[in-house]
Amino acid sequence: MKKIYWIFLATAYLLAGCQAKSVHEDHDHEQHHEEEAGHDHEHEEHDHEHEHAEAGENHVAGEIVFKKANAEAIGLQTEEIQPAAFSEVLKTSGQIQAAQGSESVVVATVPGVVTLGTTRFVDGTAVQKGQTILSLASQSLSEGDVALRLKNAYETAQKEYERMKGLVADKIVSEKDFEQARLAYENAKVAYDAVSGKHSSKGVAVTATMSGFLKNILVKEGDYVAVGQPLATISQNNRLVLRADVSEKYYAHLPLMRSAYFKTPYDDQVYKLDELNGRFLSYGKSSANNSFYIPVLFEFDNKGSVIPGSFVEVYLLGRPMEGVLSLPHSAFVEEQGLFFVYIRLDEDCYKKQEVSLGADNGERVQILSGLKAGDQVVTKGAYQIKLASASNAIPAHTHNH
């Protein structure tokens, strides 16, 4: 009986050991399987990241992808920046004025009421020398028709002069009376000649004194004018004066300012005096009353459509500088007071670069820092690249869950 009992205990112990080993082996197998699964997951993540890297654009941080086809579509242009001559620039304001001798004021030759004819009496109307601009009628005035009165006075003086001319030799009239008659005749003749051939039913015609266009119309239909009163100005507009107003603090620099560029408010063109047969005239030696500015004057040919009297931005050119890097205005993009350009790295890649600016002559701007000779800089299409860089700013993909 005791022997059977010990055999039962030994069998139970062996069975318990086998179950524990099986559980331990199962646990080790499950842990190994989990480690293999984890390794496989990491390998899949690595492969997934590798696929993302191959599918995306292969460029370093800071580069902007802008495909060649898109660049051609917008007409993108670049310029290889190289050192060149540049001038010191003094930016100020100014005005376009008519040159001496290129304007003439039309005045009333007789008193009368303004009567307009077929010529359009408005600013900008082209006229030829001797062309009738308007007429001055005096038939309705209390003094009567001026032209008829002048004609009557002339004919009367002429008859009196002819009568005395035959009597002075016989001493019937004195030399003094004869000279007075001659003087009255000549004065009447001059007055009559001024209106002779210009009189019509509309009055005395007022003609253009020079060829050009009407400017500064000072009267209108029905106005009464006196002799010598200005009626309008005729301008030829072929030679103009650029007047730049410079602050007194730059007076010492004025002797070096011998040329200029200017920009009008009605177009984006920069006019260069060197290309307009321009020449320096003078600069003021003192400032005007109640003004802190000194005038600097240039004369030039009006080969374009520059309007006399218009106010302009003036870029006075001073001492020349050699080896200067510069770019046109279209190359720059401003962001919060800072200026940037885009450098072309290859056909599809560009880089945004901050630059420091110097002198500005209205057409190009001096580069103080940020670029070097040989850089290919975008001069047309910079804003399109800026928009492309903003649209490409997508958050990076991660596997954090």
GROMACS .gro file of C-alpha atoms in nm:
model
  401
    1MET     CA    1   0.000   0.000   0.000
    2LYS     CA    2   0.284   0.236   0.086
    3LYS     CA    3   0.465   0.143  -0.236
    4ILE     CA    4   0.160   0.234  -0.450
    5TYR     CA    5   0.144   0.576  -0.276
    6TRP     CA    6   0.504   0.671  -0.366
    7ILE     CA    7   0.456   0.564  -0.728
    8PHE     CA    8   0.151   0.800  -0.753
    9LEU     CA    9   0.349   1.098  -0.614
   10ALA     CA   10   0.637   1.043  -0.858
   11THR     CA   11   0.397   1.029  -1.152
   12ALA     CA   12   0.224   1.355  -1.044
   13TYR     CA   13   0.560   1.535  -1.009
   14LEU     CA   14   0.671   1.434  -1.358
   15LEU     CA   15   0.341   1.551  -1.509
   16ALA     CA   16   0.369   1.892  -1.333
   17GLY     CA   17   0.726   1.941  -1.464
   18CYS     CA   18   0.626   1.864  -1.822
   19GLN     CA   19   0.337   2.114  -1.807
   20ALA     CA   20   0.564   2.389  -1.667
   21LYS     CA   21   0.823   2.327  -1.942
   22SER     CA   22   0.549   2.337  -2.205
   23VAL     CA   23   0.416   2.665  -2.069
   24HIS     CA   24   0.768   2.810  -2.059
   25GLU     CA   25   0.839   2.695  -2.415
   26ASP     CA   26   0.507   2.839  -2.533
   27HIS     CA   27   0.591   3.170  -2.362
   28ASP     CA   28   0.938   3.176  -2.518
   29HIS     CA   29   0.788   3.096  -2.861
   30GLU     CA   30   0.527   3.371  -2.829
   31GLN     CA   31   0.794   3.623  -2.720
   32HIS     CA   32   1.014   3.522  -3.013
   33HIS     CA   33   0.719   3.556  -3.248
   34GLU     CA   34   0.642   3.904  -3.112
   35GLU     CA   35   1.005   4.007  -3.155
   36GLU     CA   36   1.002   3.880  -3.514
   37ALA     CA   37   0.674   4.064  -3.573
   38GLY     CA   38   0.820   4.383  -3.429
   39HIS     CA   39   1.129   4.345  -3.645
   40ASP     CA   40   0.911   4.292  -3.952
   41HIS     CA   41   0.706   4.605  -3.863
   42GLU     CA   42   1.021   4.811  -3.827
   43HIS     CA   43   1.143   4.677  -4.158
   44GLU     CA   44   0.811   4.774  -4.319
   45GLU     CA   45   0.837   5.122  -4.171
   46HIS     CA   46   1.190   5.154  -4.308
   47ASP     CA   47   1.073   5.037  -4.650
   48HIS     CA   48   0.778   5.279  -4.633
   49GLU     CA   49   1.003   5.570  -4.546
   50HIS     CA   50   1.240   5.470  -4.824
   51GLU     CA   51   0.950   5.466  -5.069
   52HIS     CA   52   0.851   5.818  -4.954
   53ALA     CA   53   1.205   5.939  -5.008
   54GLU     CA   54   1.215   5.790  -5.358
   55ALA     CA   55   0.869   5.922  -5.448
   56GLY     CA   56   0.940   6.281  -5.327
   57GLU     CA   57   1.170   6.546  -5.478
   58ASN     CA   58   1.536   6.485  -5.404
   59HIS     CA   59   1.641   6.835  -5.286
   60VAL     CA   60   1.795   6.975  -4.972
   61ALA     CA   61   1.613   7.192  -4.722
   62GLY     CA   62   1.558   7.550  -4.841
   63GLU     CA   63   1.536   7.465  -5.210
   64ILE     CA   64   1.219   7.542  -5.406
   65VAL     CA   65   1.104   7.313  -5.685
   66PHE     CA   66   0.963   7.499  -5.986
   67LYS     CA   67   0.942   7.283  -6.295
   68LYS     CA   68   1.101   7.396  -6.621
   69ALA     CA   69   0.766   7.372  -6.800
   70ASN     CA   70   0.608   7.610  -6.548
   71ALA     CA   71   0.901   7.851  -6.583
   72GLU     CA   72   0.859   7.857  -6.960
   73ALA     CA   73   0.484   7.906  -6.926
   74ILE     CA   74   0.520   8.227  -6.719
   75GLY     CA   75   0.815   8.357  -6.922
   76LEU     CA   76   1.058   8.332  -6.632
   77GLN     CA   77   1.387   8.513  -6.694
   78THR     CA   78   1.720   8.506  -6.511
   79GLU     CA   79   2.031   8.720  -6.516
   80GLU     CA   80   2.386   8.618  -6.435
   81ILE     CA   81   2.492   8.890  -6.197
   82GLN     CA   82   2.832   9.040  -6.278
   83PRO     CA   83   3.027   9.342  -6.146
   84ALA     CA   84   2.973   9.654  -6.358
   85ALA     CA   85   2.986  10.033  -6.343
   86PHE     CA   86   2.727  10.208  -6.129
   87SER     CA   87   2.681  10.566  -6.010
   88GLU     CA   88   2.612  10.716  -5.674
   89VAL     CA   89   2.245  10.813  -5.669
   90LEU     CA   90   2.060  11.095  -5.498
   91LYS     CA   91   1.686  11.035  -5.511
   92THR     CA   92   1.456  11.337  -5.495
   93SER     CA   93   1.148  11.488  -5.659
   94GLY     CA   94   1.114  11.738  -5.939
   95GLN     CA   95   0.903  11.882  -6.218
   96ILE     CA   96   0.907  11.890  -6.598
   97GLN     CA   97   0.906  12.244  -6.736
   98ALA     CA   98   0.906  12.397  -7.084
   99ALA     CA   99   1.241  12.510  -7.218
  100GLN     CA  100   1.302  12.877  -7.297
  101GLY     CA  101   1.172  12.964  -7.644
  102SER     CA  102   0.950  12.657  -7.676
  103GLU     CA  103   0.636  12.832  -7.549
  104SER     CA  104   0.446  13.138  -7.665
  105VAL     CA  105   0.157  13.323  -7.503
  106VAL     CA  106  -0.131  13.428  -7.728
  107VAL     CA  107  -0.275  13.767  -7.626
  108ALA     CA  108  -0.575  13.973  -7.735
  109THR     CA  109  -0.486  14.215  -8.013
  110VAL     CA  110  -0.808  14.419  -7.970
  111PRO     CA  111  -1.074  14.444  -7.702
  112GLY     CA  112  -1.380  14.231  -7.761
  113VAL     CA  113  -1.589  13.927  -7.679
  114VAL     CA  114  -1.439  13.582  -7.736
  115THR     CA  115  -1.601  13.397  -8.025
  116LEU     CA  116  -1.478  13.047  -8.095
  117GLY     CA  117  -1.450  12.917  -8.449
  118THR     CA  118  -1.394  12.575  -8.603
  119THR     CA  119  -1.068  12.510  -8.415
  120ARG     CA  120  -1.124  12.303  -8.100
  121PHE     CA  121  -1.022  12.541  -7.823
  122VAL     CA  122  -0.917  12.277  -7.569
  123ASP     CA  123  -0.594  12.160  -7.412
  124GLY     CA  124  -0.379  11.954  -7.645
  125THR     CA  125  -0.523  12.082  -7.975
  126ALA     CA  126  -0.250  12.100  -8.239
  127VAL     CA  127  -0.219  12.434  -8.421
  128GLN     CA  128  -0.002  12.573  -8.700
  129LYS     CA  129   0.163  12.912  -8.713
  130GLY     CA  130  -0.085  13.169  -8.854
  131GLN     CA  131  -0.390  12.947  -8.792
  132THR     CA  132  -0.697  13.122  -8.649
  133ILE     CA  133  -0.761  13.015  -8.291
  134LEU     CA  134  -1.058  13.239  -8.204
  135SER     CA  135  -1.213  13.578  -8.288
  136LEU     CA  136  -1.278  13.889  -8.083
  137ALA     CA  137  -1.608  14.055  -8.170
  138SER     CA  138  -1.686  14.414  -8.074
  139GLN     CA  139  -1.992  14.498  -8.284
  140SER     CA  140  -2.220  14.477  -7.981
  141LEU     CA  141  -2.000  14.698  -7.762
  142SER     CA  142  -2.083  15.064  -7.704
  143GLU     CA  143  -1.756  15.174  -7.864
  144GLY     CA  144  -1.856  14.997  -8.185
  145ASP     CA  145  -1.661  14.766  -8.412
  146VAL     CA  146  -1.293  14.815  -8.337
  147ALA     CA  147  -1.178  14.711  -8.682
  148LEU     CA  148  -1.410  14.960  -8.855
  149ARG     CA  149  -1.301  15.240  -8.624
  150LEU     CA  150  -0.936  15.167  -8.697
  151LYS     CA  151  -1.005  15.161  -9.069
  152ASN     CA  152  -1.188  15.496  -9.055
  153ALA     CA  153  -0.912  15.652  -8.846
  154TYR     CA  154  -0.649  15.529  -9.090
  155GLU     CA  155  -0.829  15.657  -9.399
  156THR     CA  156  -0.888  15.999  -9.238
  157ALA     CA  157  -0.527  16.034  -9.130
  158GLN     CA  158  -0.409  15.929  -9.475
  159LYS     CA  159  -0.620  16.196  -9.648
  160GLU     CA  160  -0.499  16.466  -9.409
  161TYR     CA  161  -0.139  16.366  -9.461
  162GLU     CA  162  -0.176  16.369  -9.841
  163ARG     CA  163  -0.341  16.714  -9.829
  164MET     CA  164  -0.066  16.870  -9.616
  165LYS     CA  165   0.203  16.705  -9.821
  166GLY     CA  166   0.120  16.932 -10.118
  167LEU     CA  167   0.088  17.246  -9.904
  168VAL     CA  168   0.406  17.227  -9.700
  169ALA     CA  169   0.624  17.306 -10.004
  170ASP     CA  170   0.431  17.631 -10.064
  171LYS     CA  171   0.465  17.723  -9.697
  172ILE     CA  172   0.087  17.720  -9.663
  173VAL     CA  173   0.117  17.485  -9.364
  174SER     CA  174   0.402  17.483  -9.120
  175GLU     CA  175   0.656  17.205  -9.092
  176LYS     CA  176   0.530  17.139  -8.740
  177ASP     CA  177   0.169  17.082  -8.852
  178PHE     CA  178   0.287  16.860  -9.135
  179GLU     CA  179   0.497  16.643  -8.902
  180GLN     CA  180   0.201  16.603  -8.671
  181ALA     CA  181  -0.018  16.493  -8.962
  182ARG     CA  182   0.250  16.249  -9.079
  183LEU     CA  183   0.285  16.101  -8.730
  184ALA     CA  184  -0.093  16.062  -8.695
  185TYR     CA  185  -0.107  15.889  -9.032
  186GLU     CA  186   0.174  15.642  -8.951
  187ASN     CA  187   0.022  15.555  -8.613
  188ALA     CA  188  -0.318  15.496  -8.771
  189LYS     CA  189  -0.159  15.281  -9.039
  190VAL     CA  190   0.020  15.063  -8.783
  191ALA     CA  191  -0.302  15.012  -8.586
  192TYR     CA  192  -0.501  14.931  -8.899
  193ASP     CA  193  -0.237  14.692  -9.035
  194ALA     CA  194  -0.264  14.491  -8.712
  195VAL     CA  195  -0.624  14.397  -8.795
  196SER     CA  196  -0.621  14.432  -9.172
  197GLY     CA  197  -0.706  14.101  -9.339
  198LYS     CA  198  -0.815  13.947  -9.008
  199HIS     CA  199  -1.159  14.105  -8.985
  200SER     CA  200  -1.472  13.906  -9.056
  201SER     CA  201  -1.834  13.892  -8.948
  202LYS     CA  202  -1.722  13.713  -8.632
  203GLY     CA  203  -1.477  13.986  -8.539
  204VAL     CA  204  -1.099  14.018  -8.546
  205ALA     CA  205  -0.922  13.682  -8.577
  206VAL     CA  206  -0.652  13.585  -8.326
  207THR     CA  207  -0.389  13.359  -8.484
  208ALA     CA  208  -0.123  13.121  -8.351
  209THR     CA  209   0.220  13.278  -8.318
  210MET     CA  210   0.398  12.942  -8.354
  211SER     CA  211   0.328  12.580  -8.438
  212GLY     CA  212   0.260  12.349  -8.145
  213PHE     CA  213  -0.036  12.259  -7.926
  214LEU     CA  214  -0.268  12.462  -7.708
  215LYS     CA  215  -0.193  12.465  -7.338
  216ASN     CA  216  -0.329  12.664  -7.043
  217ILE     CA  217  -0.656  12.781  -7.198
  218LEU     CA  218  -0.744  13.099  -7.007
  219VAL     CA  219  -1.074  13.214  -7.162
  220LYS     CA  220  -1.400  13.064  -7.287
  221GLU     CA  221  -1.678  13.153  -7.526
  222GLY     CA  222  -1.840  13.488  -7.440
  223ASP     CA  223  -1.563  13.625  -7.216
  224TYR     CA  224  -1.473  13.992  -7.258
  225VAL     CA  225  -1.102  14.061  -7.291
  226ALA     CA  226  -0.892  14.378  -7.306
  227VAL     CA  227  -0.596  14.448  -7.529
  228GLY     CA  228  -0.291  14.245  -7.423
  229GLN     CA  229  -0.484  14.001  -7.204
  230PRO     CA  230  -0.344  13.643  -7.225
  231LEU     CA  231  -0.577  13.399  -7.399
  232ALA     CA  232  -0.377  13.074  -7.413
  233THR     CA  233  -0.028  12.929  -7.431
  234ILE     CA  234   0.114  12.744  -7.729
  235SER     CA  235   0.386  12.491  -7.653
  236GLN     CA  236   0.609  12.308  -7.897
  237ASN     CA  237   0.696  12.041  -7.638
  238ASN     CA  238   1.008  11.929  -7.828
  239ARG     CA  239   1.259  12.056  -7.574
  240LEU     CA  240   1.192  12.033  -7.201
  241VAL     CA  241   1.362  12.117  -6.872
  242LEU     CA  242   1.393  11.882  -6.576
  243ARG     CA  243   1.400  12.070  -6.247
  244ALA     CA  244   1.511  11.863  -5.947
  245ASP     CA  245   1.463  12.004  -5.596
  246VAL     CA  246   1.751  11.894  -5.371
  247SER     CA  247   1.771  11.935  -4.995
  248GLU     CA  248   2.026  12.186  -4.870
  249LYS     CA  249   2.220  11.915  -4.685
  250TYR     CA  250   2.333  11.770  -5.020
  251TYR     CA  251   2.462  12.101  -5.151
  252ALA     CA  252   2.825  11.980  -5.146
  253HIS     CA  253   2.733  11.691  -5.379
  254LEU     CA  254   2.570  11.907  -5.647
  255PRO     CA  255   2.887  11.982  -5.847
  256LEU     CA  256   2.913  11.606  -5.917
  257MET     CA  257   2.554  11.571  -6.037
  258ARG     CA  258   2.585  11.603  -6.414
  259SER     CA  259   2.314  11.361  -6.532
  260ALA     CA  260   1.988  11.213  -6.412
  261TYR     CA  261   1.713  10.957  -6.464
  262PHE     CA  262   1.348  11.034  -6.396
  263LYS     CA  263   1.021  10.842  -6.372
  264THR     CA  264   0.677  10.989  -6.445
  265PRO     CA  265   0.359  10.903  -6.250
  266TYR     CA  266   0.167  10.800  -6.563
  267ASP     CA  267   0.395  10.519  -6.689
  268ASP     CA  268   0.656  10.278  -6.555
  269GLN     CA  269   0.929  10.388  -6.793
  270VAL     CA  270   1.258  10.526  -6.663
  271TYR     CA  271   1.377  10.814  -6.882
  272LYS     CA  272   1.755  10.860  -6.911
  273LEU     CA  273   1.887  11.203  -7.001
  274ASP     CA  274   2.188  11.044  -7.173
  275GLU     CA  275   1.949  10.887  -7.424
  276LEU     CA  276   1.744  11.208  -7.470
  277ASN     CA  277   2.026  11.440  -7.576
  278GLY     CA  278   2.017  11.582  -7.226
  279ARG     CA  279   2.260  11.833  -7.084
  280PHE     CA  280   2.324  11.988  -6.745
  281LEU     CA  281   2.220  12.356  -6.725
  282SER     CA  282   2.293  12.479  -6.374
  283TYR     CA  283   2.213  12.446  -6.008
  284GLY     CA  284   2.101  12.715  -5.767
  285LYS     CA  285   2.353  12.889  -5.548
  286SER     CA  286   2.091  12.961  -5.283
  287SER     CA  287   1.755  12.827  -5.174
  288ALA     CA  288   1.433  13.009  -5.254
  289ASN     CA  289   1.235  13.202  -4.996
  290ASN     CA  290   1.049  12.979  -4.749
  291SER     CA  291   1.210  12.671  -4.905
  292PHE     CA  292   1.481  12.428  -4.796
  293TYR     CA  293   1.551  12.304  -5.147
  294ILE     CA  294   1.800  12.399  -5.417
  295PRO     CA  295   1.702  12.362  -5.785
  296VAL     CA  296   1.914  12.154  -6.026
  297LEU     CA  297   1.825  12.204  -6.393
  298PHE     CA  298   1.872  11.978  -6.697
  299GLU     CA  299   1.749  12.019  -7.057
  300PHE     CA  300   1.651  11.731  -7.286
  301ASP     CA  301   1.466  11.635  -7.604
  302ASN     CA  302   1.111  11.514  -7.559
  303LYS     CA  303   1.132  11.200  -7.772
  304GLY     CA  304   0.861  11.027  -7.574
  305SER     CA  305   0.534  11.149  -7.427
  306VAL     CA  306   0.661  11.352  -7.133
  307ILE     CA  307   0.404  11.609  -7.021
  308PRO     CA  308   0.530  11.958  -6.928
  309GLY     CA  309   0.421  12.055  -6.579
  310SER     CA  310   0.409  11.699  -6.445
  311PHE     CA  311   0.584  11.606  -6.122
  312VAL     CA  312   0.838  11.325  -6.141
  313GLU     CA  313   1.074  11.112  -5.933
  314VAL     CA  314   1.433  11.217  -6.003
  315TYR     CA  315   1.750  11.008  -5.963
  316LEU     CA  316   2.053  11.237  -5.977
  317LEU     CA  317   2.366  11.050  -6.085
  318GLY     CA  318   2.691  11.136  -5.911
  319ARG     CA  319   3.037  10.983  -5.881
  320PRO     CA  320   3.079  10.660  -6.083
  321MET     CA  321   3.160  10.336  -5.897
  322GLU     CA  322   3.327  10.031  -6.052
  323GLY     CA  323   3.271   9.662  -5.979
  324VAL     CA  324   2.919   9.699  -5.842
  325LEU     CA  325   2.664   9.416  -5.839
  326SER     CA  326   2.315   9.535  -5.930
  327LEU     CA  327   1.975   9.394  -6.031
  328PRO     CA  328   1.655   9.537  -6.183
  329HIS     CA  329   1.360   9.619  -5.958
  330SER     CA  330   1.164   9.318  -6.084
  331ALA     CA  331   1.410   9.077  -5.918
  332PHE     CA  332   1.317   9.173  -5.560
  333VAL     CA  333   1.044   9.044  -5.332
  334GLU     CA  334   0.974   9.234  -5.011
  335GLU     CA  335   0.866   9.060  -4.692
  336GLN     CA  336   0.817   9.256  -4.371
  337GLY     CA  337   1.073   9.519  -4.466
  338LEU     CA  338   1.334   9.267  -4.587
  339PHE     CA  339   1.425   9.205  -4.949
  340PHE     CA  340   1.480   8.866  -5.111
  341VAL     CA  341   1.578   8.728  -5.452
  342TYR     CA  342   1.559   8.378  -5.598
  343ILE     CA  343   1.877   8.211  -5.723
  344ARG     CA  344   1.845   7.943  -5.990
  345LEU     CA  345   2.037   7.627  -5.894
  346ASP     CA  346   1.936   7.406  -6.187
  347GLU     CA  347   1.647   7.362  -6.430
  348ASP     CA  348   1.391   7.287  -6.159
  349CYS     CA  349   1.541   7.417  -5.832
  350TYR     CA  350   1.566   7.766  -5.687
  351LYS     CA  351   1.688   7.911  -5.360
  352LYS     CA  352   1.549   8.207  -5.169
  353GLN     CA  353   1.822   8.453  -5.067
  354GLU     CA  354   1.804   8.765  -4.850
  355VAL     CA  355   1.997   9.066  -4.986
  356SER     CA  356   2.100   9.410  -4.861
  357LEU     CA  357   2.031   9.697  -5.100
  358GLY     CA  358   2.224  10.015  -5.173
  359ALA     CA  359   2.182  10.292  -5.430
  360ASP     CA  360   1.873  10.293  -5.652
  361ASN     CA  361   1.878  10.471  -5.990
  362GLY     CA  362   1.514  10.397  -6.070
  363GLU     CA  363   1.602  10.108  -6.301
  364ARG     CA  364   1.854   9.898  -6.108
  365VAL     CA  365   1.948   9.864  -5.741
  366GLN     CA  366   2.295   9.813  -5.596
  367ILE     CA  367   2.349   9.486  -5.405
  368LEU     CA  368   2.557   9.531  -5.089
  369SER     CA  369   2.549   9.172  -4.963
  370GLY     CA  370   2.381   8.835  -5.016
  371LEU     CA  371   2.497   8.759  -5.372
  372LYS     CA  372   2.821   8.689  -5.553
  373ALA     CA  373   2.933   8.722  -5.912
  374GLY     CA  374   2.804   8.443  -6.133
  375ASP     CA  375   2.478   8.380  -5.947
  376GLN     CA  376   2.180   8.317  -6.175
  377VAL     CA  377   1.910   8.543  -6.031
  378VAL     CA  378   1.545   8.545  -6.136
  379THR     CA  379   1.457   8.887  -6.281
  380LYS     CA  380   1.109   8.803  -6.410
  381GLY     CA  381   0.873   8.564  -6.233
  382ALA     CA  382   1.002   8.605  -5.876
  383TYR     CA  383   0.650   8.634  -5.730
  384GLN     CA  384   0.537   8.315  -5.905
  385ILE     CA  385   0.825   8.128  -5.741
  386LYS     CA  386   0.727   8.279  -5.407
  387LEU     CA  387   0.373   8.147  -5.450
  388ALA     CA  388   0.508   7.806  -5.548
  389SER     CA  389   0.725   7.791  -5.236
  390ALA     CA  390   0.421   7.867  -5.019
  391SER     CA  391   0.211   7.595  -5.182
  392ASN     CA  392   0.489   7.338  -5.133
  393ALA     CA  393   0.504   7.397  -4.757
  394ILE     CA  394   0.321   7.067  -4.660
  395PRO     CA  395   0.374   6.912  -4.311
  396ALA     CA  396   0.605   6.605  -4.319
  397HIS     CA  397   0.445   6.255  -4.291
  398THR     CA  398   0.517   6.068  -3.965
  399HIS     CA  399   0.431   5.727  -3.817
  400ASN     CA  400   0.351   5.850  -3.466
  401HIS     CA  401   0.005   5.726  -3.370
   0.00000   0.00000   0.00000
